[in-house]
Amino acid sequence: MTTANQTAIAKYKNSFLKEVEANVEEGHWVRMCMQCGVCAGSCPLGNAWAHPPQELFMMIRAGKREEVLASDSMWMCTSCYNCIVRCPRKLPITHIMHGLANYAHRLGIAPKGQPTRETATLFWNNLIKKGRVNELTFSLALYFKDGFVQGIKNALNMQAVGLGLVKARRLNPMEILGGHGVKDQAGFKAMIEKARQIEDRKKGFAK
Amino acid sequence: MSASIATSQTILVVGGGISGMTAALEAAECGKQVILAEKLPTLGGRTALLYRYFPKMCHPTCGLEINLKRLKGNPKLRVMTMTEVAAVSGSRGDYTVTLKVKPRYVTEACTACGDCGNAVSAEIPNPANYGLDRIKAAYLPHGMAYPQRYVIDPTIVGTPEGEKAKAACKAGAVDLAMQEETVELKVGSVVWATGWRPYDAAKIQPYGYGRIPNVVTSLEFERMADPHGPTSGRLLRADGKEAKNVAFIQCAGSRDENHLRHCSRICCMASLKQTHYVREACGEEGKSTIYYIDIRAIDRFEDFYQSVQNDPTVTFVKSKVARIAFNEQTGNPVLHGVDTEGYKRYATEHDLVVLAVGMEPEVTGVKLPEDIVLDSSNFIEGSKSGGMFGAGSAASPLDVNRSVQSATAASLKAIQVIHKTASTEAA
Ligand SMILES: Cc1cc2nc3c(=O)[nH]c(=O)nc-3n(C[C@H](O)[C@H](O)[C@H](O)COP(=O)(O)OP(=O)(O)OC[C@H]3O[C@@H](n4cnc5c(N)ncnc54)[C@H](O)[C@@H]3O)c2cc1C
C-alpha cells in the first residue's frame, strides 16, 4: 500500500511548487512572492523560526519538499496577521502557513511531538465527538499528553486556576461524564463527513 | 487681462516644470501660440529643487537655463504663473478653459532688489526646502526662479508687515490690493504636464516618518545636500550631529499594494546618486547602505549602478526594511528586517535614514475634465476625444531626460490637433 505522501511524490515529481499550488490552501499565491522580506522582518516570533515565510516560499520554489514539509517553522505562526497586513503583494501569508502545516500533517510527515500540532490534534478530536468542545476533558487530555506522572504534576500546578474557573461557572465538573453536544448528532456527523470528502477531493487525498 | 490672444489654434500647457517648459517651447518654436500655466510663483517644477541630477551629476541650472533662454526670446509663448486650471469644457480643437490666477501682490515692475524681503520680519516655512527652514514672507522662490519677481505671502497682506514691504519698494511694485482673477480662454489642445508629488511618507507607518527623528525623505535629502539648502550643504541632523552613516530605503511606498502599486522607477537611480552626496560631504569616512528589493537602474544607467557598486563606502543589503525603531541614547534610527541573502535578521543603526519615496501624479485627487483618461495609478494617458495629452512625469514616473522626450512627443500631438482644426476652419 502506498501512503498519501508517496502518491504525492510520484504525481508532482519535479515540481513541489505545483504540488503546493494544487493542494495547499492559498498555495497558488506562493509564486507571487517577490522576496522583499517584510513578512520575515515583521513577524513577532521571527526569532523562533528556522525558516521565515519568505524563505519557505523560496524553498518551495526551489523544490525543497522534505525540508519544507518536515519543518516546524510554519507551526510557529500565531496568526497575528502582521505579515498579511504588511505584505506589499498582499499574499495571505498566515493562511499559507496554516495551509502548509495542515498539508504536512495530513501527509503524515509533520514533525512528531510539535506542541502546536499535538494541541490542535487533541482539540479537533475533542470537538469532533459531539460538535462542542468539552473544556474539561480537553484540558485533561492536554495535561496527560506527556504521560501519567507529568499529567498529575500539570493538574496540581493548574489546580487554583481550575477551581477559580469552576467558581466563576466557566468550567462545569459534570462535563467529565460526557458533556454537552449539538442537538442533531447524526446531522453533525454527516456534515463533517461531507466537508471531509470535499476537502480530500480538493487537496488530492480522495481515494 | 485680455483673453483675445487665445484662439482655437492656441495650445495650453498646464504645469511649468521641465516637461511643461519643453512642451511649450517645442510648440512655440514651431510657430504655434502657446500659453504655459504654472500654479506656483515660478517655473522649474521639482527639477529646480534637486541638488544635482543623474546621470551626469550636473546641477539643475544646466537644463533649466537653456530652456529659460529659449523661453525669454519667444514671442509666441506666454507664461502665466500662480495660475491653475479651474475647468475645461468643449472637445478636441475647441476647448474653453477657465483659469484662476492668484494674486502675487507684486507687479511686473519688480526689479528683484530684495528691499521688501529685508523690510519685513514675518517668516514662513520655505517651500523650496520643503519647510525644513524658514524664509521672509516677502521672498524670491529660489535663485533660479522665473520670473525673477518677488512674492508676498498672503498671510502678511492686510497686516503692518505687508505695509512695510510696500513702503520699502522703490519701484512701486507692491500692490496689496491685487485680487484673484478668473480668465476664460479658447484653446485647441491641452498638454497636461502637471508632474508628480512625493508619496506621503507618514502613511508608511512602520517607518515612523514624522515620529522618529532622523528619518527623512529623499527630497529632503536633496535639499540637505544643496549649498542653498537648509543646512548649507552639510548633512546635519536636527540635533546638529553630522550624518556620516546613511541608510537608503528603496520602494518606500512604491510597488506596494498598501501604498502605490507602481514602480516609481527613478528612486533607485536617485538613491545611487545620493550616495555621491554622502561621499562628497564625508569622503572616505562616509558610509552609505542601500536596502533594496532589486535595483532597477532604468534603461542605460547600469554603468552608473556599477560605478556605485565599486565604491567601497557603499554597501547593498537585499532586504526591504520591515520597521524602524529609535535608539534614545544615540538618537539613531535602528533598522529591523531580514536579509534575503542568507535570511539573517538584522537590527542596524544609522545616523540618518533616507526614504526613497515613490512618485504619485500631482493630479491625484484633483478634479480633472471628464474626458481625461487616467491609468490605474492616476497617470494621465490622454483624453477620449484625443485633444488633450499627458506629458512627462504626469504621464508616467520618468526622470528628466525621459520627461523631456515625453513632453516633445505630447507637443507634436498637440500641434497635429491644431493643424487639423486650422485646415477645417480654413475650408
Ligand atoms: C528624490 C528624487 C531625485 C531625483 N533625481 C533625479 C535626477 O537626478 N535626475 C533625473 O533625471 N530625474 C530625477 N528625478 C526625477 C525628476 O524630479 C522628474 O523627472 C522631473 O521633476 C519631472 O518633471 P515634470 O516637469 O514632469 O514634473 P514636475 O517637476 O513635477 O513639474 C510639474 C509642474 O507642474 C505644476 N503643476 C502641477 N499641477 C498643476 C496645475 N493643476 N496647474 C498648474 N500647474 C500645475 C507644478 O507646480 C510643477 O511646477 C528625481 C526624483 C526624485 C523623487
XYZ file of C-alpha atoms and ligand atoms in Angstrom:
687
model
C 0.000 0.000 0.000
C 1.346 3.413 -0.906
C 0.950 6.285 1.504
C -0.558 9.659 0.604
C 2.956 11.007 0.784
C 4.320 8.525 -1.778
C 1.392 9.220 -4.104
C 2.024 12.946 -3.946
C 5.759 12.489 -4.589
C 5.052 10.384 -7.658
C 2.448 12.764 -9.012
C 4.384 16.030 -8.658
C 7.768 14.512 -9.278
C 9.690 17.611 -10.229
C 7.548 20.437 -9.084
C 6.927 20.954 -5.437
C 5.569 24.406 -6.336
C 2.840 22.801 -8.454
C 2.044 20.412 -5.624
C 1.708 23.312 -3.194
C -0.411 25.266 -5.636
C -2.755 22.327 -6.103
C -3.011 21.001 -2.567
C -2.173 23.697 -0.056
C -4.745 26.235 0.998
C -3.926 29.586 -0.738
C -0.861 27.822 -2.181
C -1.352 29.469 -5.563
C -0.086 32.717 -4.022
C 3.418 31.356 -3.398
C 4.686 32.346 -6.842
C 3.633 35.970 -6.212
C 6.267 36.452 -3.502
C 8.955 38.963 -4.585
C 11.347 38.105 -1.759
C 11.330 41.528 -0.144
C 11.495 40.126 3.393
C 8.890 42.344 5.034
C 6.940 39.320 6.337
C 10.034 37.824 7.924
C 11.053 41.138 9.466
C 7.546 41.885 10.734
C 6.973 38.515 12.434
C 6.958 38.923 16.225
C 8.004 35.281 16.563
C 10.676 35.610 13.932
C 13.431 34.502 16.296
C 11.733 31.151 16.862
C 11.612 30.144 13.232
C 14.220 28.076 11.424
C 12.796 29.437 8.165
C 10.736 32.643 7.950
C 7.813 32.688 5.453
C 9.869 34.395 2.769
C 12.434 31.599 2.964
C 9.763 28.895 2.967
C 8.358 30.376 -0.252
C 11.788 30.328 -1.865
C 12.380 26.753 -0.657
C 9.059 25.708 -2.188
C 10.065 27.236 -5.495
C 13.470 25.562 -5.242
C 11.742 22.187 -4.785
C 12.967 21.529 -1.244
C 9.997 19.324 -0.444
C 11.290 17.358 2.553
C 12.862 20.383 4.249
C 9.665 22.388 3.941
C 7.118 19.754 4.942
C 9.159 18.350 7.811
C 9.973 21.823 9.094
C 8.329 23.098 12.248
C 8.549 26.719 11.055
C 5.002 27.148 9.822
C 3.755 25.626 13.080
C 5.204 28.659 14.887
C 2.663 31.019 13.332
C 0.383 32.565 15.962
C -1.983 34.165 13.434
C -1.175 37.741 14.427
C -1.639 38.778 10.794
C 1.213 41.319 10.819
C 2.640 39.744 7.674
C -0.640 39.836 5.775
C -1.176 43.466 6.656
C 2.341 44.478 5.625
C 2.969 42.271 2.574
C 3.409 44.626 -0.417
C 1.911 41.951 -2.655
C -0.990 41.142 -0.327
C -0.121 37.450 -0.010
C -2.345 35.760 2.625
C 0.801 34.567 4.400
C -0.834 33.493 7.669
C -3.254 31.277 5.762
C -0.476 29.799 3.649
C 1.434 28.910 6.835
C -1.599 27.092 8.227
C -2.196 25.509 4.819
C 1.353 24.147 4.729
C 1.132 22.866 8.288
C -2.156 21.147 7.584
C -0.873 19.576 4.378
C 2.264 18.226 6.070
C 0.110 16.895 8.899
C -2.208 15.073 6.550
C 0.700 13.571 4.643
C 1.935 12.288 7.974
C 5.350 13.913 7.701
C 4.923 16.900 10.012
C 7.342 16.914 12.961
C 6.334 14.489 15.705
C 5.671 15.980 19.130
C 5.451 19.504 17.767
C 3.352 21.194 20.508
C 1.058 23.165 18.184
C 0.403 20.063 16.132
C -0.370 17.935 19.212
C -2.628 20.554 20.761
C -4.504 21.100 17.517
C -4.997 17.338 17.097
C -6.339 16.961 20.642
C -8.626 19.928 20.127
C -10.006 18.514 16.882
C -10.519 15.037 18.300
C -12.344 16.517 21.252
C -14.548 18.773 19.159
C -15.466 16.101 16.653
C -17.034 13.805 19.268
C -20.156 15.880 19.977
C -19.779 19.077 17.993
C -18.873 21.067 21.104
C -15.552 21.456 22.862
C -15.534 19.750 26.230
C -13.134 22.023 28.069
C -12.668 19.704 30.985
C -11.702 16.617 29.014
C -9.683 18.755 26.604
C -7.651 20.258 29.461
C -7.117 16.820 30.996
C -6.029 15.391 27.656
C -3.517 18.225 27.344
C -2.176 17.687 30.889
C -1.716 13.992 30.360
C -0.342 14.053 26.828
C 3.212 13.512 28.107
C 2.385 10.634 30.469
C 0.647 9.952 33.755
C 3.186 11.413 36.184
C 3.609 14.619 34.179
C -0.178 14.774 33.930
C -0.633 14.715 37.710
C 2.048 17.405 38.051
C 0.339 19.593 35.451
C -3.052 19.122 37.083
C -1.703 20.081 40.504
C 0.009 23.124 39.040
C -3.232 24.271 37.458
C -5.408 23.411 40.451
C -6.048 27.006 41.586
C -6.937 28.148 38.086
C -9.283 25.199 37.638
C -11.109 25.829 40.911
C -11.369 29.516 40.061
C -12.967 28.651 36.746
C -15.435 26.304 38.458
C -16.357 29.025 40.964
C -16.825 31.552 38.158
C -19.025 28.956 36.390
C -16.678 28.840 33.448
C -15.913 25.169 33.926
C -18.524 22.533 34.739
C -17.125 19.483 36.626
C -20.096 17.404 35.424
C -18.656 17.585 31.885
C -16.469 14.637 32.945
C -19.497 12.412 32.419
C -19.539 13.027 28.678
C -20.632 16.622 28.495
C -22.861 18.634 26.220
C -23.092 18.449 22.448
C -25.027 19.769 19.479
C -28.641 18.625 19.208
C -28.555 16.842 15.883
C -25.628 14.457 16.336
C -26.341 12.492 13.156
C -26.644 15.667 11.112
C -23.384 16.985 12.561
C -21.507 13.772 11.681
C -22.941 13.828 8.146
C -21.895 17.444 7.685
C -18.330 16.818 8.827
C -18.135 13.735 6.629
C -19.247 15.735 3.598
C -16.795 18.542 4.361
C -14.013 15.997 4.651
C -14.913 14.486 1.281
C -14.831 17.899 -0.390
C -11.510 18.759 1.201
C -9.986 15.412 0.306
C -11.023 15.897 -3.288
C -9.531 19.414 -3.367
C -6.281 18.508 -1.701
C -5.564 15.297 -3.500
C -6.435 12.886 -0.667
C -9.554 11.371 -2.256
C -9.340 7.591 -2.521
C -6.075 90.598 -18.598
C -7.054 90.227 -22.226
C -8.087 86.801 -23.379
C -8.277 87.699 -27.050
C -4.815 86.361 -27.868
C -6.040 82.811 -27.443
C -7.985 81.092 -30.190
C -8.829 77.547 -31.006
C -5.357 77.437 -32.553
C -3.687 78.064 -29.224
C -2.123 75.280 -27.174
C -2.459 75.374 -23.397
C 0.291 73.696 -21.418
C -0.578 73.084 -17.776
C 2.408 72.884 -15.422
C 5.745 74.679 -15.822
C 8.224 72.023 -14.771
C 10.879 70.742 -17.158
C 8.180 68.854 -19.096
C 5.782 71.776 -19.409
C 8.560 74.162 -20.411
C 9.748 71.706 -23.030
C 6.293 71.039 -24.461
C 5.520 74.761 -24.588
C 8.853 75.647 -26.226
C 8.689 72.931 -28.861
C 5.235 74.100 -29.949
C 6.096 77.794 -29.802
C 9.275 77.235 -31.808
C 7.094 75.553 -34.440
C 5.175 78.808 -34.667
C 2.173 77.902 -32.543
C 0.580 80.194 -29.974
C 1.188 78.729 -26.535
C 0.060 79.570 -23.031
C 2.037 77.994 -20.219
C 0.142 77.970 -16.919
C 2.030 77.215 -13.686
C 0.329 77.157 -10.319
C 3.401 78.179 -8.309
C 5.087 81.610 -8.482
C 7.981 80.190 -10.542
C 8.697 77.806 -13.396
C 11.097 74.906 -12.960
C 8.980 72.421 -11.027
C 10.625 69.703 -8.974
C 13.777 69.608 -11.083
C 14.796 73.013 -9.725
C 14.772 71.515 -6.218
C 17.296 68.768 -6.959
C 20.887 69.319 -5.866
C 22.462 67.511 -8.812
C 20.980 65.224 -11.352
C 21.935 61.840 -12.639
C 23.478 60.541 -14.735
C 25.939 63.376 -15.350
C 25.717 64.831 -11.834
C 25.294 68.347 -13.155
C 23.288 70.998 -11.311
C 19.710 71.649 -12.432
C 20.765 75.101 -13.646
C 22.210 73.356 -16.732
C 18.947 72.241 -18.277
C 16.794 75.000 -16.893
C 18.972 77.866 -18.027
C 18.873 76.819 -21.667
C 15.103 76.485 -21.519
C 14.682 79.865 -19.867
C 16.827 81.467 -22.549
C 14.690 79.923 -25.302
C 11.574 80.974 -23.468
C 12.529 84.623 -22.937
C 13.238 85.072 -26.614
C 9.975 83.598 -27.884
C 7.079 85.965 -28.593
C 4.639 83.102 -29.267
C 4.856 81.835 -25.717
C 3.026 83.425 -22.831
C 3.818 82.358 -19.272
C 1.223 82.685 -16.524
C 2.400 81.859 -13.009
C 0.231 81.350 -9.918
C -2.352 80.058 -12.349
C -4.437 76.932 -12.051
C -6.963 75.356 -14.368
C -10.395 75.511 -12.761
C -12.446 73.990 -15.585
C -12.211 72.692 -19.146
C -15.228 72.301 -21.405
C -15.672 71.573 -25.098
C -13.810 68.991 -27.108
C -10.791 68.377 -29.308
C -9.907 71.514 -31.260
C -12.393 73.652 -29.388
C -11.915 73.893 -25.658
C -12.931 76.629 -23.289
C -10.708 76.712 -20.234
C -11.202 78.659 -17.052
C -8.002 79.707 -15.323
C -7.738 81.043 -11.793
C -4.858 83.443 -11.208
C -3.837 84.010 -7.610
C -2.522 87.396 -6.523
C 1.256 87.704 -6.203
C 0.917 91.202 -4.736
C 3.976 92.206 -6.767
C 3.710 93.638 -10.279
C 5.972 93.325 -13.294
C 7.739 96.476 -12.129
C 9.667 94.360 -9.584
C 13.441 94.531 -10.021
C 14.126 91.688 -7.547
C 16.259 94.059 -5.455
C 15.192 92.363 -2.238
C 14.302 95.506 -0.239
C 10.837 94.166 0.611
C 12.315 90.982 2.000
C 14.737 92.959 4.139
C 11.953 95.196 5.412
C 9.611 92.507 6.723
C 10.298 90.372 9.761
C 7.484 87.813 9.388
C 8.653 84.381 8.262
C 7.027 81.377 6.570
C 8.212 77.766 6.075
C 10.415 77.796 2.983
C 8.583 75.966 0.175
C 11.819 75.490 -1.789
C 13.290 73.494 1.115
C 10.101 71.572 1.889
C 9.642 73.641 5.019
C 12.940 72.493 6.568
C 13.868 76.127 7.185
C 12.067 79.464 7.121
C 12.207 82.490 4.867
C 10.860 86.014 4.952
C 7.202 86.393 3.951
C 8.326 88.606 1.024
C 10.576 86.321 -0.979
C 12.032 85.130 -4.242
C 11.107 81.395 -4.537
C 14.711 80.381 -5.310
C 17.814 81.505 -7.136
C 16.680 80.103 -10.488
C 13.155 81.466 -10.161
C 11.467 82.601 -13.352
C 10.096 85.176 -13.460
C 12.706 86.828 -11.213
C 9.992 88.559 -9.274
C 9.248 88.595 -5.555
C 6.121 87.130 -3.999
C 4.300 88.443 -0.960
C 2.799 85.706 1.138
C -0.962 86.206 1.632
C -0.549 85.796 5.414
C 1.002 89.278 5.727
C -1.379 91.064 3.360
C -3.615 93.394 5.385
C -1.075 93.493 8.254
C 1.574 96.097 9.146
C 4.162 93.640 7.758
C 2.570 93.922 4.312
C 2.677 97.691 4.555
C 6.388 97.519 5.446
C 7.052 95.614 2.231
C 5.075 98.141 0.233
C 6.861 101.087 1.824
C 10.268 99.558 1.161
C 9.715 99.028 -2.578
C 11.418 101.790 -4.551
C 9.980 100.523 -7.828
C 6.411 100.795 -6.534
C 5.829 97.175 -7.488
C 3.984 96.063 -4.364
C 0.219 96.085 -4.903
C -1.560 94.774 -1.830
C -4.988 95.290 -3.382
C -4.460 92.583 -6.001
C -7.328 90.095 -6.202
C -7.723 86.597 -7.548
C -8.722 86.743 -11.216
C -10.642 84.345 -13.395
C -9.679 84.135 -17.030
C -11.537 82.266 -19.752
C -9.674 81.164 -22.854
C -10.348 79.321 -26.078
C -7.725 76.734 -26.904
C -7.469 73.899 -29.398
C -5.424 71.447 -27.400
C -4.232 70.966 -23.821
C -0.990 69.370 -22.670
C -1.062 68.274 -19.035
C 2.463 68.487 -17.648
C 1.367 68.676 -14.037
C 4.169 66.457 -12.786
C 4.436 64.423 -9.638
C 4.492 64.725 -5.907
C 6.173 62.547 -3.309
C 4.053 59.844 -1.729
C 3.165 60.865 1.819
C 5.871 59.083 3.815
C 3.900 59.359 7.064
C 1.464 56.815 5.649
C 4.168 54.128 5.757
C 3.514 53.523 9.426
C 6.399 51.104 10.309
C 8.996 53.621 9.045
C 7.924 56.271 11.555
C 8.428 59.291 9.325
C 7.397 62.326 11.358
C 7.521 60.238 14.538
C 11.112 59.041 14.644
C 13.854 61.676 14.455
C 16.419 61.472 11.651
C 14.174 59.687 9.192
C 13.892 61.965 6.138
C 12.590 61.679 2.584
C 14.795 61.565 -0.494
C 13.515 65.010 -1.442
C 14.558 66.488 1.880
C 17.938 64.830 1.456
C 18.359 66.596 -1.923
C 17.879 69.887 -0.103
C 20.226 68.926 2.754
C 22.994 68.208 0.255
C 22.489 71.503 -1.579
C 24.590 74.507 -0.508
C 21.405 76.589 -0.923
C 19.548 74.176 1.318
C 18.602 74.436 4.992
C 21.949 73.088 6.233
C 24.095 74.842 3.645
C 25.036 71.559 2.053
C 26.214 69.821 5.223
C 24.467 66.584 6.099
C 23.352 67.754 9.516
C 20.697 66.104 11.619
C 18.154 68.049 13.631
C 20.370 67.561 16.743
C 23.292 69.175 14.947
C 25.267 65.942 14.548
C 26.822 65.302 11.165
C 25.314 62.267 9.440
C 28.089 60.004 8.179
C 26.425 56.631 8.242
C 23.409 56.987 5.985
C 20.815 54.341 5.068
C 18.619 54.481 1.987
C 15.357 52.524 1.970
C 14.102 51.721 -1.521
C 10.472 51.237 -2.519
C 9.249 53.415 0.344
C 5.630 53.462 -0.750
C 6.195 52.061 -4.249
C 5.492 48.539 -5.537
C 3.207 48.087 -2.597
C -0.481 47.188 -2.740
C -0.964 49.096 0.508
C 0.515 52.270 -0.966
C 1.460 52.921 -4.607
C 1.085 49.896 -6.855
C 3.543 51.062 -9.466
C 7.325 51.118 -9.517
C 8.269 54.800 -9.353
C 11.251 53.943 -11.494
C 13.581 56.821 -10.672
C 14.088 56.119 -6.943
C 16.830 53.506 -7.380
C 18.817 55.927 -9.508
C 18.064 58.765 -7.083
C 19.481 56.798 -4.129
C 22.503 55.638 -6.118
C 23.063 59.296 -6.966
C 22.620 60.359 -3.352
C 25.442 58.042 -2.212
C 27.619 60.514 -4.136
C 26.346 63.270 -1.836
C 27.474 61.293 1.224
C 30.873 60.803 -0.352
C 31.057 64.463 -1.327
C 30.218 65.570 2.226
C 32.195 62.995 4.250
C 34.786 61.488 1.884
C 36.138 58.073 2.890
C 34.564 58.464 6.319
C 31.092 58.438 4.833
C 29.125 55.230 4.669
C 26.044 54.571 2.558
C 23.875 51.477 2.844
C 21.147 50.794 0.310
C 18.334 48.467 1.415
C 16.577 47.207 -1.686
C 14.289 44.538 -3.172
C 16.026 44.686 -6.520
C 17.917 47.572 -8.068
C 16.259 48.972 -11.154
C 18.823 51.199 -12.774
C 16.446 52.001 -15.591
C 17.488 51.738 -19.167
C 21.059 52.790 -19.910
C 22.059 53.503 -16.337
C 23.552 50.119 -15.492
C 27.040 51.616 -15.664
C 26.087 54.229 -13.064
C 24.925 51.392 -10.800
C 28.171 49.505 -11.355
C 30.291 52.529 -10.514
C 28.428 52.903 -7.216
C 28.831 49.156 -6.540
C 32.566 49.636 -6.921
C 32.612 52.370 -4.292
C 33.925 50.770 -1.075
C 31.927 53.206 1.066
C 28.641 51.868 -0.321
C 27.010 48.629 0.880
C 23.954 46.936 -0.581
C 21.561 44.891 1.573
C 18.965 42.861 -0.299
C 16.015 43.379 2.005
C 13.033 45.599 2.345
C 13.309 47.047 5.844
C 10.391 45.833 7.968
C 10.360 48.577 10.559
C 12.376 51.376 12.109
C 12.912 51.749 15.841
C 14.746 54.503 17.706
C 17.763 54.411 19.991
C 17.215 57.140 22.576
C 20.863 57.179 23.637
C 22.433 57.736 20.242
C 19.472 59.430 18.563
C 19.913 56.905 15.783
C 17.146 55.137 13.912
C 17.500 51.335 14.105
C 16.536 49.332 11.033
C 14.956 45.916 11.547
C 14.493 43.264 8.907
C 15.699 40.008 7.403
C 18.381 39.858 4.752
C 17.230 37.828 1.761
C 20.805 36.746 1.088
C 21.069 34.215 3.910
C 17.811 35.060 5.684
C 19.611 36.587 8.639
C 17.821 39.002 10.926
C 19.443 42.374 11.425
C 18.982 45.395 13.678
C 21.289 48.054 12.287
C 21.796 51.611 13.454
C 22.385 54.536 11.145
C 22.884 58.261 11.747
C 20.257 59.130 9.184
C 17.682 57.203 7.170
C 16.566 58.398 3.757
C 13.247 57.052 2.496
C 13.292 56.782 -1.295
C 9.659 57.802 -1.538
C 7.592 56.992 -4.585
C 6.217 59.426 -7.148
C 2.492 59.848 -7.436
C 0.825 62.073 -10.012
C 0.288 65.621 -8.740
C -3.267 65.394 -10.081
C -4.179 62.550 -7.700
C -7.360 63.723 -6.004
C -7.659 66.781 -8.284
C -10.864 67.119 -10.308
C -9.921 66.794 -13.970
C -12.052 67.225 -17.092
C -14.305 64.198 -17.607
C -12.680 63.487 -20.920
C -9.276 62.728 -19.353
C -8.181 59.095 -19.288
C -6.062 58.005 -16.314
C -4.251 54.718 -15.774
C -4.705 52.644 -12.616
C -2.152 54.804 -10.768
C -3.698 58.130 -11.901
C -1.072 58.928 -14.508
C -2.590 60.791 -17.469
C -2.888 58.690 -20.608
C -4.705 61.276 -22.719
C -8.302 62.149 -23.467
C -11.120 60.270 -25.123
C -11.545 62.737 -27.972
C -7.774 62.981 -28.424
C -7.326 66.704 -27.870
C -5.530 66.521 -24.530
C -2.277 64.780 -23.699
C -0.195 63.858 -20.666
C 3.475 64.862 -20.722
C 6.497 63.953 -18.611
C 6.062 62.698 -15.086
C 2.335 63.479 -15.199
C 2.060 60.684 -17.753
C 4.429 58.161 -16.167
C 7.095 58.167 -13.435
C 10.008 59.450 -15.517
C 13.378 61.045 -14.970
C 14.256 64.411 -16.515
C 15.663 63.009 -19.756
C 12.637 60.831 -20.444
C 10.239 63.557 -19.272
C 11.661 65.822 -21.931
C 11.220 63.135 -24.603
C 7.658 62.538 -23.476
C 6.936 66.282 -23.491
C 8.261 66.662 -27.030
C 6.022 63.817 -28.164
C 2.988 65.374 -26.458
C 3.797 68.707 -28.066
C 3.865 67.136 -31.542
C 0.479 65.542 -30.919
C -0.953 68.890 -29.810
C 0.459 70.544 -32.943
C -1.318 67.949 -35.071
C -4.611 68.765 -33.380
C -4.078 72.469 -34.154
C -3.215 71.688 -37.799
C -6.412 69.673 -38.196
C -8.512 72.458 -36.652
C -6.789 75.059 -38.773
C -7.461 73.152 -42.007
C -11.149 72.586 -41.180
C -11.560 76.231 -40.222
C -9.958 77.318 -43.480
C -12.221 75.047 -45.519
C 14.493 62.170 -4.865
C 14.409 62.372 -6.344
C 15.562 62.620 -7.054
C 15.517 62.762 -8.417
N 16.674 62.930 -9.076
C 16.655 62.964 -10.411
C 17.881 63.036 -11.126
O 18.945 63.084 -10.512
N 17.863 63.034 -12.476
C 16.677 62.963 -13.173
O 16.710 62.936 -14.400
N 15.486 62.916 -12.517
C 15.454 62.909 -11.165
N 14.264 62.841 -10.502
C 13.018 62.897 -11.283
C 12.647 64.344 -11.649
O 12.354 65.039 -10.464
C 11.443 64.346 -12.586
O 11.770 63.637 -13.743
C 11.042 65.745 -13.029
O 10.733 66.565 -11.934
C 9.830 65.687 -13.969
O 9.484 66.975 -14.403
P 7.988 67.370 -14.747
O 8.021 68.688 -15.384
O 7.353 66.264 -15.484
O 7.232 67.462 -13.335
P 7.428 68.495 -12.127
O 8.839 68.806 -11.895
O 6.654 67.916 -11.006
O 6.704 69.824 -12.609
C 5.308 69.930 -12.681
C 4.906 71.386 -12.557
O 3.502 71.482 -12.756
C 2.947 72.344 -11.792
N 1.544 71.962 -11.616
C 1.057 70.836 -11.039
N -0.274 70.820 -11.066
C -0.654 71.968 -11.672
C -1.923 72.526 -12.006
N -3.063 71.894 -11.691
N -1.955 73.711 -12.637
C -0.812 74.348 -12.929
N 0.404 73.873 -12.654
C 0.496 72.692 -12.031
C 3.809 72.114 -10.573
O 3.727 73.214 -9.702
C 5.193 71.960 -11.190
O 5.843 73.191 -11.333
C 14.284 62.704 -9.119
C 13.117 62.469 -8.395
C 13.179 62.274 -7.023
C 11.931 61.927 -6.288
